[in-house]
Structure formats: structure tokens, C-alpha cells
Coordinates of C-alpha atoms in Angstrom, one line a residue:
M1 CA 0.0 0.0 0.0
N2 CA 1.5 3.3 -1.1
C3 CA 2.0 6.0 1.6
M4 CA 0.1 9.2 1.1
S5 CA 2.1 12.3 0.4
Q6 CA 2.2 15.1 3.0
M7 CA 0.1 17.3 0.5
E8 CA -2.6 14.6 0.3
V9 CA -2.7 14.3 4.0
A10 CA -3.0 18.0 4.4
E11 CA -5.8 18.2 1.9
L12 CA -7.7 15.4 3.7
E13 CA -7.2 17.2 7.0
Q14 CA -8.4 20.5 5.5
S15 CA -11.4 18.8 4.0
A16 CA -12.3 17.1 7.3
S17 CA -11.9 20.5 9.0
R18 CA -14.2 22.2 6.5
C19 CA -16.8 19.4 7.0
Q20 CA -16.6 19.8 10.8
E21 CA -17.0 23.6 10.4
L22 CA -20.0 23.1 8.2
E23 CA -21.6 20.6 10.6
L24 CA -21.1 23.1 13.4
I25 CA -22.7 25.9 11.4
I26 CA -25.7 23.7 10.7
N27 CA -26.1 22.3 14.2
E28 CA -25.7 25.8 15.8
R29 CA -28.0 27.3 13.1
R30 CA -25.5 30.0 12.4
L31 CA -27.3 30.8 9.1
Q32 CA -28.5 34.3 8.2
P33 CA -31.7 34.5 6.2
V34 CA -32.2 37.6 3.9
F35 CA -35.3 38.5 2.0
Q36 CA -35.7 40.1 -1.4
P37 CA -39.1 41.5 -2.5
I38 CA -40.8 40.2 -5.6
V39 CA -42.7 43.1 -7.0
D40 CA -45.9 43.5 -9.2
L41 CA -44.5 45.4 -12.2
D42 CA -47.9 47.0 -12.9
S43 CA -48.7 48.5 -9.5
G44 CA -45.3 48.5 -7.6
G45 CA -46.9 46.4 -4.8
I46 CA -45.0 43.5 -3.1
L47 CA -46.2 40.0 -4.0
G48 CA -43.9 38.4 -1.5
Y49 CA -40.3 37.7 -0.7
E50 CA -37.6 35.3 -1.9
G51 CA -35.9 33.8 1.1
L52 CA -32.1 33.6 0.6
I53 CA -29.4 32.3 3.0
R54 CA -26.0 33.4 4.0
G55 CA -23.3 31.7 6.1
P56 CA -21.5 33.4 9.0
S57 CA -20.0 36.7 7.8
N58 CA -16.5 35.9 9.1
S59 CA -16.4 32.5 7.4
P60 CA -15.3 31.4 3.9
L61 CA -18.7 29.7 3.8
H62 CA -20.5 33.1 3.9
A63 CA -21.5 33.0 0.2
P64 CA -24.4 30.6 -0.6
V65 CA -22.5 29.1 -3.5
S66 CA -19.5 28.2 -1.2
L67 CA -21.9 27.0 1.5
F68 CA -23.8 24.6 -0.7
D69 CA -20.7 23.5 -2.6
Q70 CA -19.1 22.5 0.7
A71 CA -22.3 20.7 1.7
E72 CA -22.3 18.6 -1.4
R73 CA -18.6 17.7 -0.9
C74 CA -19.5 16.7 2.7
N75 CA -22.7 14.9 1.8
M76 CA -24.7 17.3 4.0
T77 CA -26.9 18.9 1.3
V78 CA -30.2 17.6 2.7
M79 CA -29.3 18.5 6.2
L80 CA -28.2 22.0 5.2
D81 CA -31.2 22.5 3.0
R82 CA -33.6 21.4 5.8
T83 CA -32.0 23.8 8.3
C84 CA -32.0 26.7 5.8
R85 CA -35.7 26.3 5.1
Q86 CA -36.5 26.2 8.8
V87 CA -34.5 29.3 9.8
T88 CA -35.9 31.2 6.8
M89 CA -39.5 30.4 7.7
E90 CA -38.9 31.2 11.3
R91 CA -37.5 34.5 10.5
F92 CA -40.2 35.3 8.0
V93 CA -42.8 34.8 10.7
E94 CA -40.7 36.8 13.3
L95 CA -40.5 39.8 10.9
A96 CA -44.3 39.5 10.2
L97 CA -43.6 39.8 6.5
S98 CA -46.7 39.9 4.3
G99 CA -47.5 38.0 1.1
L100 CA -45.8 34.9 -0.2
L101 CA -42.5 33.3 0.8
F102 CA -40.4 31.8 -2.1
L103 CA -38.2 29.0 -0.7
N104 CA -35.3 27.5 -2.8
I105 CA -34.9 23.7 -2.9
C106 CA -32.7 21.6 -5.1
P107 CA -34.4 18.6 -7.0
A108 CA -31.7 16.4 -5.5
T109 CA -33.0 17.2 -2.0
L110 CA -36.6 16.4 -3.0
L111 CA -35.5 13.0 -4.4
A112 CA -33.1 12.1 -1.6
P113 CA -34.0 9.0 0.4
E114 CA -33.4 10.8 3.6
H115 CA -35.8 13.6 2.7
R116 CA -38.6 13.5 5.2
H117 CA -42.1 13.9 3.7
G118 CA -44.4 16.0 5.8
E119 CA -41.6 17.6 7.8
T120 CA -42.0 21.0 6.2
L121 CA -45.7 21.0 6.7
A122 CA -45.3 20.0 10.4
F123 CA -42.8 22.8 10.9
L124 CA -45.2 25.3 9.4
E125 CA -48.0 24.2 11.7
K126 CA -45.6 24.7 14.6
I127 CA -44.6 28.3 13.7
G128 CA -48.1 29.3 12.6
L129 CA -47.5 29.8 8.8
A130 CA -50.0 28.6 6.2
A131 CA -48.7 26.3 3.5
E132 CA -50.6 28.4 0.9
R133 CA -48.2 31.2 1.5
I134 CA -45.1 29.1 0.6
I135 CA -43.8 28.8 -3.0
I136 CA -41.3 26.0 -3.5
E137 CA -38.6 27.1 -5.9
V138 CA -37.2 24.2 -7.8
T139 CA -33.6 25.1 -8.8
E140 CA -32.0 22.8 -11.4
T141 CA -28.2 23.0 -10.8
T142 CA -27.4 19.6 -12.1
P143 CA -28.9 17.4 -14.8
S144 CA -31.3 14.9 -13.1
G145 CA -33.6 13.4 -15.7
C146 CA -35.8 12.0 -13.0
Y147 CA -38.8 13.8 -14.3
T148 CA -41.4 11.3 -13.1
A149 CA -40.1 11.1 -9.5
L150 CA -39.7 14.9 -9.4
R151 CA -43.3 15.4 -10.6
C152 CA -44.5 13.1 -7.9
A153 CA -42.6 15.0 -5.3
T154 CA -43.9 18.4 -6.3
E155 CA -47.5 17.0 -6.6
H156 CA -47.1 15.8 -3.0
Y157 CA -46.4 19.4 -2.0
R158 CA -49.2 20.7 -4.1
D159 CA -51.7 18.3 -2.4
H160 CA -50.9 20.0 0.9
G161 CA -51.4 23.6 -0.3
F162 CA -47.9 24.6 -1.5
R163 CA -47.3 26.1 -4.9
I164 CA -44.3 25.4 -7.2
A165 CA -41.9 27.8 -9.0
L166 CA -39.3 26.9 -11.6
D167 CA -36.2 28.9 -10.9
D168 CA -33.6 30.3 -13.4
L169 CA -35.4 29.6 -16.6
G170 CA -32.9 29.6 -19.5
E171 CA -29.9 28.6 -17.3
G172 CA -30.5 25.0 -16.4
F173 CA -29.9 21.8 -18.3
S174 CA -33.4 21.0 -19.3
N175 CA -35.8 23.3 -17.6
L176 CA -38.1 23.8 -20.6
R177 CA -38.7 20.1 -20.1
L178 CA -39.2 20.7 -16.4
W179 CA -41.7 23.4 -17.2
S180 CA -43.7 20.9 -19.3
E181 CA -43.4 18.2 -16.7
L182 CA -44.0 20.1 -13.5
R183 CA -46.5 22.7 -14.7
P184 CA -45.3 25.3 -12.2
D185 CA -47.4 28.1 -10.8
F186 CA -44.5 30.6 -11.2
V187 CA -41.6 30.6 -13.6
K188 CA -38.5 32.7 -12.8
L189 CA -36.7 34.1 -15.8
D190 CA -32.9 34.0 -15.4
K191 CA -31.1 37.3 -15.0
H192 CA -29.0 36.7 -18.2
F193 CA -32.1 37.4 -20.3
V194 CA -33.0 40.5 -18.3
Q195 CA -29.6 42.3 -18.2
Q196 CA -29.3 44.7 -21.1
L197 CA -32.6 43.3 -22.5
H198 CA -33.4 46.7 -24.1
L199 CA -30.3 46.5 -26.2
D200 CA -30.6 42.9 -27.4
P201 CA -33.4 42.0 -29.9
L202 CA -32.7 38.3 -29.5
K203 CA -33.2 38.5 -25.7
E204 CA -36.4 40.5 -26.3
Q205 CA -37.7 37.8 -28.6
F206 CA -36.9 35.1 -26.1
V207 CA -38.7 36.9 -23.3
R208 CA -41.7 37.6 -25.6
S209 CA -41.9 33.8 -26.3
M210 CA -41.7 33.0 -22.6
V211 CA -44.5 35.4 -21.9
D212 CA -46.6 33.6 -24.5
I213 CA -45.8 30.2 -23.1
A214 CA -46.6 31.4 -19.5
R215 CA -49.9 32.8 -20.7
Q216 CA -50.8 29.5 -22.3
S217 CA -49.7 27.3 -19.4
G218 CA -51.3 29.5 -16.7
A219 CA -47.9 30.3 -15.0
M220 CA -46.9 33.7 -13.8
L221 CA -43.5 35.0 -15.1
V222 CA -41.0 36.6 -12.6
A223 CA -38.0 38.4 -14.1
E224 CA -34.9 38.2 -11.9
G225 CA -31.9 40.6 -11.8
I226 CA -33.7 43.9 -12.8
E227 CA -31.0 46.5 -12.4
T228 CA -31.9 49.4 -14.6
V229 CA -35.0 51.5 -15.5
A230 CA -34.5 50.6 -19.2
E231 CA -34.8 46.9 -18.4
L232 CA -37.9 47.5 -16.3
R233 CA -39.6 49.5 -19.1
T234 CA -38.9 46.7 -21.6
L235 CA -40.2 43.9 -19.3
Q236 CA -43.4 45.9 -18.7
R237 CA -43.8 46.5 -22.5
L238 CA -43.4 42.7 -23.1
G239 CA -46.0 41.8 -20.5
V240 CA -43.9 40.3 -17.7
R241 CA -46.0 40.6 -14.6
Y242 CA -43.6 40.3 -11.7
G243 CA -39.9 41.1 -11.1
Q244 CA -37.1 41.3 -8.5
G245 CA -33.7 42.9 -8.6
Y246 CA -31.4 45.6 -7.2
L247 CA -33.4 48.4 -8.9
L248 CA -36.5 47.4 -6.9
A249 CA -34.9 46.3 -3.6
R250 CA -31.8 44.5 -2.5
P251 CA -31.8 41.4 -0.3
S252 CA -32.0 42.4 3.3
A253 CA -32.0 40.8 6.7
V254 CA -34.8 43.2 7.7
P255 CA -36.6 44.2 4.6
A256 CA -39.0 47.2 4.5
L257 CA -42.6 46.3 5.6
D258 CA -44.1 48.8 3.2
L259 CA -46.4 47.1 0.7
Q260 CA -45.5 49.6 -2.0
I261 CA -42.0 49.7 -3.5
H262 CA -40.4 53.1 -3.7
V263 CA -37.6 53.5 -6.3
K264 CA -35.8 56.7 -7.0
G265 CA -36.8 57.9 -10.4
V266 CA -39.9 55.6 -10.6
A267 CA -43.4 56.6 -9.7
W268 CA -46.1 54.0 -10.1
S269 CA -49.1 55.5 -11.8
G270 CA -52.3 53.5 -12.0
S271 CA -51.4 50.1 -13.6
R272 CA -48.2 51.5 -15.3
P273 CA -45.2 53.5 -13.9
R274 CA -44.4 56.9 -15.2
L275 CA -40.7 57.0 -15.7
P276 CA -38.3 59.8 -16.5
W277 CA -36.4 59.7 -19.8
Q278 CA -33.0 59.7 -18.2
V279 CA -32.1 58.0 -14.9
P280 CA -28.4 58.7 -14.2
A281 CA -26.1 55.7 -13.4
V282 CA -24.9 55.9 -9.8
A283 CA -22.5 54.0 -7.6
R284 CA -25.3 51.9 -6.4
D285 CA -25.4 50.3 -9.8
L286 CA -21.9 48.9 -9.2
L287 CA -22.7 47.5 -5.8
Q288 CA -21.3 44.0 -5.0
E289 CA -22.2 42.2 -1.8
V290 CA -18.9 41.8 -0.1
P291 CA -18.9 40.3 3.5
Y292 CA -16.9 42.4 6.0
L293 CA -14.9 41.7 9.1
E294 CA -15.3 43.2 12.5
P295 CA -12.2 45.1 13.9
K296 CA -11.6 42.5 16.7
L297 CA -11.2 39.5 14.3
P298 CA -7.7 38.4 13.6
N299 CA -5.7 38.7 10.4
E300 CA -5.8 34.9 10.1
A301 CA -9.6 35.2 9.4
A302 CA -8.9 37.5 6.5
Y303 CA -6.1 35.3 5.2
R304 CA -8.4 32.2 5.2
I305 CA -11.1 34.1 3.3
F306 CA -8.5 35.3 0.7
A307 CA -7.0 31.8 0.4
S308 CA -10.4 30.2 -0.2
D309 CA -11.7 32.7 -2.7
P310 CA -9.2 33.8 -5.4
A311 CA -11.7 36.3 -6.8
R312 CA -11.9 38.2 -3.5
F313 CA -10.0 41.4 -4.0
A314 CA -10.6 43.1 -0.7
I315 CA -12.4 42.8 2.6
P316 CA -13.9 45.8 4.3
V317 CA -13.5 46.3 8.1
V318 CA -16.8 47.6 9.6
E319 CA -17.5 48.7 13.1
N320 CA -21.1 49.1 14.2
G321 CA -22.2 49.3 10.6
V322 CA -19.7 52.0 9.7
P323 CA -16.7 51.2 7.4
I324 CA -13.3 52.1 9.0
G325 CA -10.8 50.4 6.7
L326 CA -10.0 47.9 3.9
L327 CA -7.9 44.8 3.9
R328 CA -6.3 44.5 0.5
R329 CA -5.6 41.1 -0.9
H330 CA -2.2 41.5 -2.3
H331 CA -0.9 43.5 0.7
L332 CA -2.0 40.8 3.2
L333 CA -0.9 37.8 1.2
E334 CA 2.5 39.3 0.4
S335 CA 3.0 40.1 4.1
F336 CA 2.1 36.6 5.2
A337 CA 4.4 35.1 2.5
K338 CA 7.4 36.5 4.3
P339 CA 9.1 34.2 6.9
F340 CA 7.3 34.1 10.3
N341 CA 4.9 36.9 9.5
R342 CA 1.9 34.7 9.6
E343 CA 2.9 33.4 13.0
L344 CA 3.7 36.9 14.2
Y345 CA 0.7 38.7 13.0
G346 CA -2.0 36.1 12.3
K347 CA -3.6 36.4 15.7
K348 CA -3.4 40.2 15.9
P349 CA -6.6 42.3 15.1
C350 CA -7.2 42.9 11.4
T351 CA -7.1 46.6 12.0
M352 CA -3.4 46.4 12.2
M353 CA -3.1 45.4 8.5
M354 CA -6.0 47.3 7.0
D355 CA -5.8 50.4 4.8
K356 CA -7.1 53.1 7.1
Q357 CA -7.9 55.5 4.3
P358 CA -10.0 53.6 1.8
L359 CA -12.1 55.4 -0.8
I360 CA -15.6 55.6 0.6
V361 CA -18.4 57.0 -1.6
S362 CA -22.2 57.5 -1.3
A363 CA -24.4 55.1 -3.2
D364 CA -26.1 58.0 -4.9
I365 CA -22.9 59.6 -6.4
N366 CA -23.1 59.8 -10.2
V367 CA -20.7 57.4 -11.9
H368 CA -19.2 60.3 -13.9
E369 CA -18.3 62.0 -10.7
L370 CA -17.1 58.7 -9.2
S371 CA -14.9 58.1 -12.3
A372 CA -13.3 61.5 -12.0
L373 CA -12.8 60.9 -8.2
V374 CA -11.1 57.5 -8.8
V375 CA -8.9 58.8 -11.6
A376 CA -7.8 61.8 -9.5
S377 CA -7.0 59.5 -6.5
E378 CA -4.3 57.0 -5.9
Q379 CA -3.9 54.0 -8.2
R380 CA -4.8 51.5 -5.4
Y381 CA -8.4 52.7 -5.5
L382 CA -8.7 51.5 -9.1
V383 CA -7.1 48.2 -8.3
D384 CA -8.6 47.4 -4.9
G385 CA -12.0 49.1 -5.3
F386 CA -14.0 51.4 -3.2
I387 CA -16.5 51.1 -0.3
I388 CA -20.1 52.1 -1.0
T389 CA -22.3 53.5 1.8
E390 CA -25.8 54.9 2.4
N391 CA -26.2 57.5 5.1
G392 CA -22.8 56.6 6.2
R393 CA -23.7 52.9 6.7
Y394 CA -21.9 50.1 4.9
L395 CA -23.7 48.7 1.8
G396 CA -21.0 46.9 -0.2
M397 CA -18.1 47.5 -2.6
G398 CA -17.5 48.5 -6.2
T399 CA -14.5 47.7 -8.3
G400 CA -12.5 49.7 -10.8
F401 CA -13.3 47.1 -13.4
A402 CA -17.1 47.4 -12.8
L403 CA -16.8 51.2 -13.0
M404 CA -14.9 51.1 -16.3
R405 CA -17.4 48.6 -17.7
K406 CA -20.3 50.8 -16.7
M407 CA -18.7 53.9 -18.2
T408 CA -18.0 52.0 -21.5
E409 CA -21.6 50.8 -21.6
L410 CA -22.9 54.3 -21.2
Q411 CA -20.6 55.6 -23.9
I412 CA -21.6 52.8 -26.3
S413 CA -25.3 53.2 -25.6
A414 CA -25.1 57.0 -26.1
A415 CA -23.0 56.6 -29.3
R416 CA -25.2 53.9 -30.7
Y417 CA -28.4 55.9 -30.9
A418 CA -27.3 59.6 -30.6
N419 CA -27.0 61.9 -33.5
P420 CA -23.3 62.6 -33.9
L421 CA -23.8 66.3 -34.7
T422 CA -26.0 67.3 -31.8
G423 CA -25.5 64.4 -29.4
L424 CA -29.3 64.2 -29.0
P425 CA -31.2 60.8 -29.1
G426 CA -32.0 59.6 -32.6
N427 CA -34.9 57.7 -34.2
V428 CA -34.7 54.5 -32.1
P429 CA -34.9 56.1 -28.6
L430 CA -37.5 58.6 -29.9
S431 CA -39.7 55.8 -31.2
E432 CA -39.3 53.8 -28.0
A433 CA -40.2 56.9 -25.9
I434 CA -43.4 57.5 -27.9
D435 CA -44.4 53.8 -27.6
R436 CA -43.9 53.9 -23.8
L437 CA -46.2 56.9 -23.5
L438 CA -48.8 55.2 -25.7
E439 CA -48.6 52.0 -23.7
A440 CA -48.9 53.9 -20.4
R441 CA -51.9 55.7 -21.8
L442 CA -50.5 59.1 -20.8
P443 CA -51.5 62.3 -22.7
F444 CA -48.6 64.1 -24.4
V445 CA -47.7 66.6 -27.1
V446 CA -45.5 65.9 -30.1
A447 CA -43.7 68.8 -31.8
Y448 CA -42.0 68.3 -35.1
A449 CA -39.4 71.1 -36.0
D450 CA -37.9 71.6 -39.4
L451 CA -35.8 74.3 -40.9
D452 CA -37.2 76.2 -44.0
N453 CA -35.0 76.9 -47.0
F454 CA -32.1 75.1 -45.3
K455 CA -30.6 73.4 -48.3
P456 CA -30.2 76.7 -50.3
F457 CA -28.5 78.2 -47.2
N458 CA -26.3 75.2 -46.8
D459 CA -25.3 75.3 -50.5
L460 CA -24.6 79.1 -50.3
Y461 CA -22.8 79.3 -47.0
G462 CA -21.2 75.9 -46.8
Y463 CA -21.8 72.7 -44.7
A464 CA -19.9 74.1 -41.7
A465 CA -22.4 77.0 -41.4
G466 CA -25.2 74.5 -42.0
D467 CA -24.0 72.3 -39.1
E468 CA -23.8 75.3 -36.8
M469 CA -27.4 76.2 -37.6
I470 CA -28.5 72.7 -36.9
Q471 CA -26.7 72.8 -33.6
L472 CA -28.4 76.1 -32.8
V473 CA -31.8 74.5 -33.3
G474 CA -30.8 71.5 -31.1
R475 CA -29.6 73.8 -28.3
L476 CA -32.7 76.0 -28.3
L477 CA -35.0 73.0 -28.2
V478 CA -33.1 71.5 -25.3
E479 CA -33.3 74.8 -23.5
C480 CA -37.1 75.0 -23.9
A481 CA -37.7 71.5 -22.7
D482 CA -38.1 70.4 -19.0
P483 CA -35.4 67.6 -18.6
D484 CA -37.6 65.8 -16.1
R485 CA -40.8 65.7 -18.1
D486 CA -39.9 66.3 -21.8
F487 CA -37.9 64.5 -24.4
V488 CA -35.9 66.1 -27.3
G489 CA -34.8 63.9 -30.2
H490 CA -32.9 64.6 -33.4
V491 CA -34.7 62.8 -36.2
G492 CA -31.9 63.5 -38.7
G493 CA -30.6 66.3 -40.9
D494 CA -32.5 69.5 -39.9
D495 CA -35.5 67.6 -38.4
F496 CA -36.2 67.5 -34.7
A497 CA -39.0 66.1 -32.5
L498 CA -40.0 67.0 -29.0
L499 CA -42.3 65.0 -26.7
F500 CA -43.9 67.3 -24.2
Q501 CA -45.6 66.5 -20.9
S502 CA -45.1 70.1 -19.7
A503 CA -48.4 72.0 -19.5
D504 CA -46.9 75.2 -20.8
W505 CA -45.5 73.6 -24.0
Q506 CA -47.1 76.2 -26.3
D507 CA -45.6 79.2 -24.6
K508 CA -42.2 77.4 -24.6
L509 CA -42.3 76.8 -28.3
Q510 CA -43.4 80.4 -29.1
S511 CA -40.5 81.7 -27.0
M512 CA -38.1 79.3 -28.7
L513 CA -39.2 80.5 -32.2
Q514 CA -38.6 84.1 -31.2
E515 CA -35.2 83.3 -29.9
F516 CA -34.3 81.4 -33.1
D517 CA -35.3 84.4 -35.3
R518 CA -33.0 86.6 -33.2
S519 CA -30.1 84.2 -33.2
V520 CA -30.2 83.1 -36.8
R521 CA -29.5 86.6 -38.1
S522 CA -25.9 86.2 -37.2
F523 CA -25.6 83.5 -39.9
F524 CA -26.3 85.8 -42.8
D525 CA -24.4 88.6 -44.6
P526 CA -25.6 92.1 -43.9
A527 CA -26.7 92.4 -47.6
H528 CA -28.9 89.3 -47.3
L529 CA -30.4 90.5 -44.0
A530 CA -31.3 93.9 -45.6
A531 CA -32.8 92.2 -48.6
G532 CA -34.7 89.7 -46.4
G533 CA -33.3 86.8 -48.5
F534 CA -30.7 85.7 -51.1
E535 CA -30.4 84.6 -54.7
M536 CA -28.8 81.5 -56.0
T537 CA -28.3 80.0 -59.4
G538 CA -30.1 76.6 -59.9
R539 CA -28.9 73.6 -61.8
N540 CA -30.8 74.8 -64.9
G541 CA -29.0 78.2 -64.8
E542 CA -32.0 80.2 -63.6
H543 CA -31.7 82.7 -60.7
M544 CA -33.9 81.8 -57.7
C545 CA -34.7 83.9 -54.7
F546 CA -35.0 82.4 -51.2
P547 CA -36.2 84.0 -47.9
L548 CA -34.0 83.9 -44.9
T549 CA -34.0 80.5 -43.2
S550 CA -36.8 80.1 -40.7
L551 CA -38.1 77.3 -38.4
S552 CA -41.5 75.6 -38.7
V553 CA -43.0 73.5 -36.0
G554 CA -46.0 71.2 -36.3
V555 CA -47.7 70.0 -33.2
V556 CA -50.1 67.1 -32.5
R557 CA -51.7 66.6 -29.1
V558 CA -52.0 62.8 -28.3
S559 CA -54.8 61.5 -26.1
P560 CA -54.8 58.1 -24.5
G561 CA -55.8 55.4 -26.9
Q562 CA -55.7 57.7 -29.9
Y563 CA -52.8 56.1 -31.8
P564 CA -51.7 52.4 -31.6
T565 CA -47.9 52.9 -32.2
H566 CA -45.3 55.5 -33.0
Y567 CA -45.8 55.0 -36.7
E568 CA -49.2 56.6 -36.7
V569 CA -48.0 59.4 -34.4
G570 CA -45.2 60.1 -36.9
S571 CA -47.5 60.3 -39.8
A572 CA -49.8 62.8 -37.9
T573 CA -46.9 65.0 -36.9
A574 CA -45.4 65.0 -40.4
E575 CA -48.7 66.3 -41.7
A576 CA -48.8 69.0 -39.1
K577 CA -45.3 70.0 -40.0
K578 CA -46.3 70.4 -43.7
Q579 CA -49.1 72.7 -42.6
A580 CA -46.6 74.8 -40.6
K581 CA -44.3 75.1 -43.5
K582 CA -47.1 76.6 -45.7
Q583 CA -46.9 79.7 -43.5
A584 CA -44.3 82.4 -44.2
G585 CA -41.3 82.7 -41.7
S586 CA -41.0 80.8 -38.5
S587 CA -44.3 79.4 -37.5
L588 CA -46.2 77.1 -35.1
F589 CA -49.1 75.0 -36.3
V590 CA -51.2 73.1 -33.8
E591 CA -53.3 70.3 -35.2
R592 CA -56.9 70.9 -33.9
R593 CA -58.3 67.6 -35.3
H594 CA -58.8 64.5 -33.2
L595 CA -59.8 60.8 -33.7
L596 CA -63.4 59.8 -33.2
P597 CA -63.6 56.3 -31.5
A598 CA -66.0 54.9 -34.1
Q599 CA -63.8 55.9 -37.0
G600 CA -60.5 54.4 -36.1
S601 CA -57.6 56.2 -37.7
S602 CA -59.6 58.6 -39.9
L603 CA -59.1 62.3 -39.0
Q604 CA -62.2 64.5 -38.5
K605 CA -62.4 68.2 -38.0
G606 CA -62.6 69.2 -34.4
V607 CA -65.1 71.7 -33.0

């Protein structure tokens, strides 16, 4: 029999030690439940909460992935799963949370021989929680193929009042088959298909298909990982009913009891939210949940966390909820690599080796300001990251990489749809903005602005002067719009569109036209100003006279239900612009006609 090497012996000892640590955590119930609201995307109300679990904050098993991976290696998955469910349900009752509780459970646990049928129901009776409020989330992390057995197991739960959810749709090995076999009450759409959904037509088509299947099967679709307002808008437009994610609420040990979600920049109006056109990216968008250490814990605890998690770049040190320092990975590991340093400093408090001047920023700081702050600061902040707080309390951390990625995404998104001359949104975001207003059944006003006699001016004075005049129009339109309520788009060339929700839109447009007539005079030679126009020779050799360039604006007032899509709105505003251009000089034409319900899209003269 071959002798085992010292390395193999050490690995076995370490494995046994980890299993003992896990068993101790389970037996002592040192598990922290956190709850993330699941929100009705129509009303903003809370449907219920997903119960999530965390290990001890000072342990390498804090993260749920590490916790359950270790349980699988130690053959303790069923024992851990049972304890997690119990502490989560207990805490749900203690906090008096309303609505439904979504509990995660692996199919392997349901099918395990040692899984005790009726145990969950008995525990619910003991703590006074109705089974009808529990949603069992089946999470497929490994291919099982035991569809018949799994269906029997979930039917057993259903028979006792529980409901079933299929988790992470689109991520598992065969969860479309599971959907067909289990016929779940809820289906949770994996965050991969939610992130950047508004920029990916293929993802949008996938979600649209899932909405159709859910409708046909009677299941309710829940979108996971909603992080931006743009993603939320798109999900609503596609008909996804429920959602969860950092934009709505983060997992919390003590979630808010308010039955209405409040999100900065989002106001729920009737069955649809009214959303601003631009929600600035902030440090909160970069937040990563990074467990912290308390000041009294030894450096050895930090070393073990770094050694077990190669991706961990830093560990905050937090005292009474307030960050006081940062343990940097390379600094601590390099120090412990030196002879005798681990023996000398391992048991000393971690405050001894922490960076006492980490970069700490508020969660609401704009990412552009944050970027400037990081660039102006020391290089270590870019490498080691920064601490994010809210009202001075620790929330998590952000990395330099995440910051650069967010800045790149913003630049790409802006460049993709913005007009290069004015920097204003182009046709795609303009059309999306109109469709959102139509879907929300909100009244608004569309103004279509177009320069008169611009081509002759451009031919006579040159393209540089023409570009400057287009930029003048863009600047004046932006100045007359309310950035919180109105939208300015550059359709192309010398055409612009405004979407008004401001009540004083007509006064603003009249003032804008007056300012244009004053400003545009600087573009012409004095002789042309005196003559009120200019002459040019056409292609046929004839002399033609043109008035000074003016600006025409056609306006259409849109009522809820009047137009089905942005195409019909565009046709109506183009006709209004034509009417405006029939008038001499800068002019404003307001369409007074409206749609009669019985006549569909035909236009009738208003009274």
C-alpha cells in the first residue's frame, strides 16, 4: 500500500476540518436569512419575498455558493437544505412579512431517500405559517432526468397547499422540459435574459416567447436581476407581470414592511409606472455584496477568506455598521508570505493590516463624478475598489473594473443611438419613448421642428455654417424642454422632435421660435439681411430667390388610446409640419383635429 504524500494528508485534513466547520454551522443554526421582495411590475406592490441564505460573515462559507458546494462535498446537502428552510421560515414569521415566501430547494433534495415527507408541513404548523403562502422554488443546478419522480414529489407538496416555482429559466440543463413536466405556478426568468434586455433584440424575442408560453400554461412569469429602469420598461412592455432585482430592492435581513415599492426615479401611476427619460447611473449600480470583518477579528480570518476565494479582491472592516478600513488582498498575502509573518501577525486584530484611508463613496454619487474621483485619487483605489455607503452605513463595494465597464456601456449606448452632430437621441430612442407613452396611456404633445430653406442656405454658406445652424436649433429645443418631463430627439438632418408633458408647451415653443429668429440673423451677410433673402443659381442656370432660413414647428396633441404605435404618431406630426411650412417665416401649427372612436384612424375636423 502506497503511503500518502504530505500534501494529500494536508488536503484530507483540511477537507475534514471544513466538514466539521459546516456541521457546526448547521447544528448551531449560524445561518442568516435575507429577503428580497418580488414586485408587481404593474402596481409596484409587493407580491412576496424570496428567502435567501448566508453563512457566517467571518467564514469562507458566507456566500451561498460556497456554502452549498461544501455541503455537497461533505454529503450534507439535505441536512443543510432542511435547516436553511427552517431558519428562513422562522425569520419570515418573526418579521411579520406579508405576502408569499419563495423557498429555494434543489431537486436532488426532493428526491433524496433521507428527505422526510411531511416535515416542512409539520414545521409550518408549529410556527403558525400557512402552506398556501409558501412557493417551493425548484432550482436545477445539475442534470437529473428523474422527471417522473420529481413530478410526484412536487405534486405531494401541491396536495398540501404549497405552490411550485421553476427557478432560473434559461440557465438549467433541461428546464423547458421541467416546465412541461411540473406545470409550475410561477416561472422565474434567469437574469441573463434580463440584463441589457433593451439593447438585445434576441433576448427580447426570447422573453416575448416565454410570456406567451406562460400565458398558455397559466404560469406567472417573474423576471430576476432587474438593475436598470430601461430593463424595467422593456419587461413591462413585453408583458412580464412580476420582477425582482437591485433596482427594486436588495436582499436584506430586515426588509421594509411597506407594501409599496419606492424607487428613486420611478413613480407607479395606475397600472403603469411613469418613468423619467434619463435615470443617471450611480455608484449603487456597481454594488457588489462583499462580506466584511469586524475590527476584533484576527488577520488569520482575513487570510483564510482570501486563500479560499481567489476572486476576493478586498475585505472591508466595519465597526457598528460604519466602514473604518479595507484589507487589501495583495498586501495581506504578500505580508504573510514572508518568513514568520503569519505566525507573528496572524492572531493580531485585522485593524493592524488594514488600509485606514480607503475610498468611501455614497451610493447615490453619479458614476461620472465617481470616475473623476477615482482617476484623481491614488492607483490603489482603481485596483482594490471602493466602499459604498448609504447615510454613512456600509452597503458593499465597487471595483474599478465594474466602474470602467459601466462607463463604457454608457458611452456605447449613447453613441449607438445619438446623433453625432448634436449628441441628441436619434430615431430609435425617440420611437421607444413614444411607444412607452402610448402603452402607459398618458397624454402628451409631439412637436416636429424643421428648418425652412435650409438646403439653399447650406449650398450658399457651406456645410460648416449649416452644421452650426442645426446645432443652434438643437440647443434652443433642449433649453425650452423640461429635462424631467420632456424629451428632445434629433430625427436627422435639420428635423427634430419634442415630446412634451409640460403643461406650458405652447408658450415654450413660441419663445423658442422668437429666440431662433433673433439668433439666426448672425448666420447671414448684412446684404442678405437687408434684402430679407438671397439669390442662388439653380442647376438649370436660372436665378432663384429664397427667404432667410426660418423654423417651422407642427404640433399634435395625443390623447390616451388615440394612436396604436409611434408610426401613426409620426404620420400625424409629419402632416402637421407640412401645414406649418405653408406659413411664411418661423411658424407654429397646432393640429386641432382628433380621432373619433367609431372611425378608427380617420381624421375629423374638431369643434
